[in-house]
Short mmCIF file of C-alpha atoms and ligand atoms in Angstrom, two decimals:
data_model
loop_
_atom_site.label_atom_id
_atom_site.label_comp_id
_atom_site.label_asym_id
_atom_site.label_seq_id
_atom_site.Cartn_x
_atom_site.Cartn_y
_atom_site.Cartn_z
CA UNK A 1 -14.30 8.35 -14.01
CA UNK A 2 -11.81 6.70 -12.01
CA UNK A 3 -12.07 5.99 -8.55
CA UNK A 4 -8.72 6.24 -6.17
CA UNK A 5 -8.02 4.73 -2.96
CA UNK A 6 -5.51 6.93 -1.44
CA UNK A 7 -3.81 5.23 1.67
CA UNK A 8 -1.27 6.65 4.04
CA UNK A 9 0.81 4.28 6.18
CA UNK A 10 3.19 6.92 8.08
CA UNK A 11 2.40 7.41 11.90
CA UNK A 12 3.80 10.79 11.32
CA UNK A 13 1.73 14.00 10.24
CA UNK A 14 2.95 16.95 8.30
CA UNK A 15 6.64 15.99 8.87
CA UNK A 16 5.89 12.63 7.02
CA UNK A 17 7.82 12.77 3.56
CA UNK A 18 5.75 9.82 1.96
CA UNK A 19 2.50 11.26 3.50
CA UNK A 20 3.17 14.85 2.01
CA UNK A 21 4.16 13.59 -1.54
CA UNK A 22 0.95 11.41 -1.68
CA UNK A 23 -1.11 14.34 -0.69
CA UNK A 24 0.46 16.62 -3.22
CA UNK A 25 0.05 13.58 -6.05
CA UNK A 26 -3.63 13.22 -5.26
CA UNK A 27 -4.24 16.78 -5.24
CA UNK A 28 -2.75 17.46 -8.43
CA UNK A 29 -4.41 14.49 -10.12
CA UNK A 30 -7.77 15.75 -8.74
CA UNK A 31 -6.98 19.29 -10.18
CA UNK A 32 -6.34 17.52 -13.48
CA UNK A 33 -9.30 14.95 -13.29
CA UNK A 34 -11.89 16.66 -11.21
CA UNK A 35 -14.47 14.09 -12.14
CA UNK A 36 -12.32 11.27 -10.60
CA UNK A 37 -13.45 10.07 -7.11
CA UNK A 38 -11.01 9.45 -3.99
CA UNK A 39 -11.51 7.39 -0.92
CA UNK A 40 -8.93 8.35 1.87
CA UNK A 41 -7.72 5.75 4.30
CA UNK A 42 -5.16 6.48 6.93
CA UNK A 43 -3.63 3.66 8.52
CA UNK A 44 -0.65 5.69 10.08
CA UNK A 45 -3.14 7.19 12.65
CA UNK A 46 -6.06 4.60 12.64
CA UNK A 47 -4.42 1.28 12.28
CA UNK A 48 -6.32 -1.89 11.09
CA UNK A 49 -6.25 -4.74 13.61
CA UNK A 50 -4.00 -7.44 13.51
CA UNK A 51 -5.24 -11.12 12.35
CA UNK A 52 -6.58 -12.92 15.19
CA UNK A 53 -7.65 -16.52 15.96
CA UNK A 54 -11.43 -15.34 15.50
CA UNK A 55 -10.36 -13.94 12.07
CA UNK A 56 -8.66 -17.11 10.82
CA UNK A 57 -11.56 -19.21 12.19
CA UNK A 58 -13.88 -16.93 10.07
CA UNK A 59 -11.92 -16.66 6.93
CA UNK A 60 -11.82 -20.40 6.39
CA UNK A 61 -15.27 -21.56 7.72
CA UNK A 62 -18.74 -20.91 6.17
CA UNK A 63 -20.46 -17.71 7.56
CA UNK A 64 -23.12 -19.75 9.44
CA UNK A 65 -20.43 -21.53 11.66
CA UNK A 66 -18.80 -17.92 12.90
CA UNK A 67 -18.73 -17.10 16.44
CA UNK A 68 -19.93 -13.36 17.22
CA UNK A 69 -15.86 -12.66 17.22
CA UNK A 70 -15.38 -14.12 13.96
CA UNK A 71 -18.60 -12.19 12.37
CA UNK A 72 -16.74 -8.90 13.84
CA UNK A 73 -13.47 -9.82 12.39
CA UNK A 74 -14.91 -10.60 9.04
CA UNK A 75 -16.94 -7.55 8.89
CA UNK A 76 -13.84 -5.35 9.32
CA UNK A 77 -11.75 -7.43 6.92
CA UNK A 78 -14.87 -7.30 4.29
CA UNK A 79 -15.05 -3.65 4.62
CA UNK A 80 -11.25 -3.13 3.69
CA UNK A 81 -11.54 -5.67 0.83
CA UNK A 82 -14.65 -4.00 -0.49
CA UNK A 83 -13.05 -0.75 -0.25
CA UNK A 84 -9.69 -2.19 -1.98
CA UNK A 85 -11.75 -3.75 -4.81
CA UNK A 86 -13.89 -0.60 -5.43
CA UNK A 87 -10.71 1.46 -6.67
CA UNK A 88 -9.52 1.58 -10.15
CA UNK A 89 -6.25 2.90 -8.96
CA UNK A 90 -4.29 3.08 -5.80
CA UNK A 91 -2.05 5.79 -4.30
CA UNK A 92 -0.26 4.09 -1.55
CA UNK A 93 2.37 5.93 0.69
CA UNK A 94 4.49 3.71 2.54
CA UNK A 95 7.51 4.46 4.85
CA UNK A 96 10.59 2.18 5.01
CA UNK A 97 10.92 0.67 8.42
CA UNK A 98 13.83 -1.69 9.15
CA UNK A 99 14.30 -2.21 5.46
CA UNK A 100 10.64 -3.12 4.83
CA UNK A 101 7.55 -1.08 6.21
CA UNK A 102 5.89 -0.32 9.41
CA UNK A 103 3.74 -3.22 11.04
CA UNK A 104 0.55 -1.13 10.47
CA UNK A 105 0.95 -1.72 6.80
CA UNK A 106 1.41 -5.61 7.12
CA UNK A 107 -1.67 -5.64 9.27
CA UNK A 108 -3.50 -3.91 6.32
CA UNK A 109 -2.01 -6.32 3.67
CA UNK A 110 -3.28 -9.40 6.21
CA UNK A 111 -6.70 -7.91 6.17
CA UNK A 112 -6.96 -7.64 2.32
CA UNK A 113 -5.19 -10.88 1.13
CA UNK A 114 -8.24 -13.11 1.17
CA UNK A 115 -8.80 -16.40 -0.46
CA UNK A 116 -12.06 -16.08 -2.81
CA UNK A 117 -11.93 -12.41 -2.68
CA UNK A 118 -8.53 -11.03 -3.80
CA UNK A 119 -6.81 -14.12 -5.00
CA UNK A 120 -8.26 -17.80 -5.70
CA UNK A 121 -6.65 -21.15 -5.70
CA UNK A 122 -7.04 -22.89 -9.19
CA UNK A 123 -8.09 -26.70 -9.38
CA UNK A 124 -4.66 -27.33 -10.41
CA UNK A 125 -3.27 -25.81 -7.23
CA UNK A 126 -2.18 -22.42 -9.01
CA UNK A 127 -2.70 -19.25 -7.36
CA UNK A 128 -4.83 -16.34 -9.38
CA UNK A 129 -4.85 -12.80 -8.61
CA UNK A 130 -8.60 -11.72 -8.67
CA UNK A 131 -7.81 -7.93 -8.72
CA UNK A 132 -7.17 -7.24 -12.41
CA UNK A 133 -6.99 -4.41 -14.57
CA UNK A 134 -6.05 -1.87 -11.95
CA UNK A 135 -3.07 0.68 -11.58
CA UNK A 136 -0.91 1.41 -8.52
CA UNK A 137 1.66 4.19 -7.38
CA UNK A 138 3.57 3.46 -4.43
CA UNK A 139 5.42 6.33 -2.83
CA UNK A 140 8.17 5.42 -0.34
CA UNK A 141 10.20 7.31 2.02
CA UNK A 142 13.38 6.07 3.27
CA UNK A 143 16.32 7.45 5.49
CA UNK A 144 18.94 5.62 3.22
CA UNK A 145 19.37 4.59 -0.27
CA UNK A 146 19.57 1.07 -1.86
CA UNK A 147 20.92 1.37 -5.40
CA UNK A 148 21.37 -1.55 -7.79
CA UNK A 149 25.03 -2.62 -7.91
CA UNK A 150 25.58 -1.87 -4.34
CA UNK A 151 25.74 -4.14 -1.46
CA UNK A 152 22.87 -2.25 0.04
CA UNK A 153 20.50 -3.29 -2.70
CA UNK A 154 19.65 -6.55 -1.20
CA UNK A 155 18.55 -4.89 2.25
CA UNK A 156 15.51 -3.37 0.20
CA UNK A 157 12.76 -5.83 1.37
CA UNK A 158 10.24 -3.02 0.61
CA UNK A 159 9.91 -2.88 -2.89
CA UNK A 160 10.11 -6.50 -3.84
CA UNK A 161 7.82 -7.56 -1.24
CA UNK A 162 5.30 -4.68 -2.34
CA UNK A 163 5.25 -5.86 -5.93
CA UNK A 164 5.18 -9.50 -5.10
CA UNK A 165 2.16 -8.98 -2.69
CA UNK A 166 -0.05 -6.88 -4.95
CA UNK A 167 1.36 -8.87 -8.08
CA UNK A 168 -0.21 -11.92 -6.12
CA UNK A 169 -3.52 -10.36 -6.07
CA UNK A 170 -3.15 -9.37 -9.82
CA UNK A 171 -1.91 -5.92 -9.52
CA UNK A 172 1.23 -5.48 -11.74
CA UNK A 173 0.77 -2.17 -13.32
CA UNK A 174 2.67 -0.79 -10.42
CA UNK A 175 5.08 2.48 -10.29
CA UNK A 176 7.29 2.75 -7.30
CA UNK A 177 8.64 6.21 -6.54
CA UNK A 178 11.30 6.43 -3.85
CA UNK A 179 11.95 9.51 -1.83
CA UNK A 180 15.31 7.95 -0.44
CA UNK A 181 18.50 9.06 1.23
CA UNK A 182 16.32 11.55 3.47
CA UNK A 183 19.04 11.06 6.42
CA UNK A 184 21.59 12.21 4.02
CA UNK A 185 21.83 15.87 5.11
CA UNK A 186 19.52 18.85 4.20
CA UNK A 187 20.89 19.02 0.55
CA UNK A 188 20.38 15.33 -0.15
CA UNK A 189 16.95 15.36 1.41
CA UNK A 190 15.75 18.58 -0.66
CA UNK A 191 17.14 16.75 -3.98
CA UNK A 192 15.43 13.41 -3.09
CA UNK A 193 12.22 15.26 -2.43
CA UNK A 194 12.35 17.19 -5.73
CA UNK A 195 13.38 14.15 -7.61
CA UNK A 196 10.33 12.16 -6.23
CA UNK A 197 7.97 15.12 -7.29
CA UNK A 198 9.54 15.14 -10.72
CA UNK A 199 8.93 11.53 -11.01
CA UNK A 200 5.38 11.59 -9.63
CA UNK A 201 4.43 14.76 -12.22
CA UNK A 202 5.61 12.47 -14.86
CA UNK A 203 3.58 9.36 -13.66
CA UNK A 204 0.62 11.71 -13.57
CA UNK A 205 1.23 12.95 -17.02
CA UNK A 206 1.41 9.68 -18.84
CA UNK A 207 -1.45 7.89 -16.89
C1 FMN J 301 11.22 2.71 13.29
C2 FMN J 301 11.97 3.36 12.04
C3 FMN J 301 12.76 2.48 11.32
C4 FMN J 301 13.46 2.89 10.16
N1 FMN J 301 14.27 1.99 9.39
C5 FMN J 301 14.72 2.42 8.26
C6 FMN J 301 15.41 1.57 7.48
O1 FMN J 301 15.48 0.36 7.57
N2 FMN J 301 15.97 2.13 6.31
C7 FMN J 301 15.68 3.41 5.92
O2 FMN J 301 16.26 3.62 4.93
N3 FMN J 301 15.20 4.21 6.56
C8 FMN J 301 14.64 3.76 7.82
N4 FMN J 301 13.87 4.86 8.68
C9 FMN J 301 13.89 6.12 8.01
C10 FMN J 301 12.55 6.47 7.55
O3 FMN J 301 12.43 5.77 6.52
C11 FMN J 301 12.37 7.79 7.09
O4 FMN J 301 12.59 8.72 8.16
C12 FMN J 301 11.23 8.08 6.37
O5 FMN J 301 11.15 9.57 6.12
C13 FMN J 301 9.79 7.92 7.00
O6 FMN J 301 8.91 7.94 6.25
P1 FMN J 301 7.76 9.44 6.56
O7 FMN J 301 8.76 10.68 6.45
O8 FMN J 301 6.62 9.26 5.57
O9 FMN J 301 7.12 9.27 8.04
C14 FMN J 301 13.33 4.23 9.88
C15 FMN J 301 12.65 5.14 10.69
C16 FMN J 301 11.99 4.65 11.89
C17 FMN J 301 11.10 5.66 12.66
#
């Protein structure tokens, strides 16, 4: 049995392409693997808090020194980290905003990247990811496209950062599926969605 964490980051509802693709993927997955379980988190509609001074104080001092504000900040962060660690695989849908992702997604990252919980600092000063043996599918939606061998490839601060930050925590088995060129007209949008669905079906069949 596999436990999936399904997270949506778009603030849009049914009009969201990333959200719609992820919903279909998870639903197909559940039909094929009825024994698997899913936790759903919607940071698009219910954003998590930004890191605050109380959060920082709480994350870097022992619990018996925590103020009530730090206790509350750590309670929220611990809950998000526990949920993240409980999953075997991840299905995250993330729109591209200003060449990376919405601020709500960064807020989520800042809550779950925690020393001693999702990464450690080794005696030699190197970092070790503590989230091992997990698989991740990231579904993006983008108005433009950023193909290799074009000047626009370097504008993509989304996929490289997502691979880096989840890799930092130990997750390196990551499939990134883009629905891109969504603002390229009706035909381009339909083609992009069809291609993303085909890529997701192929991920589901080999996983
Ligand atoms: C605030 C904002 C910023 C955006 N920035 C970019 C961008 O930098 N590059 C891009 O290709 N598309 C950009 N887009 C277009 C979105 O990526 C596109 O509409 C996508 O479908 C949004 O995901 P969703 O359909 O899941 O909501 C932006 C859209 C918004 C609302």
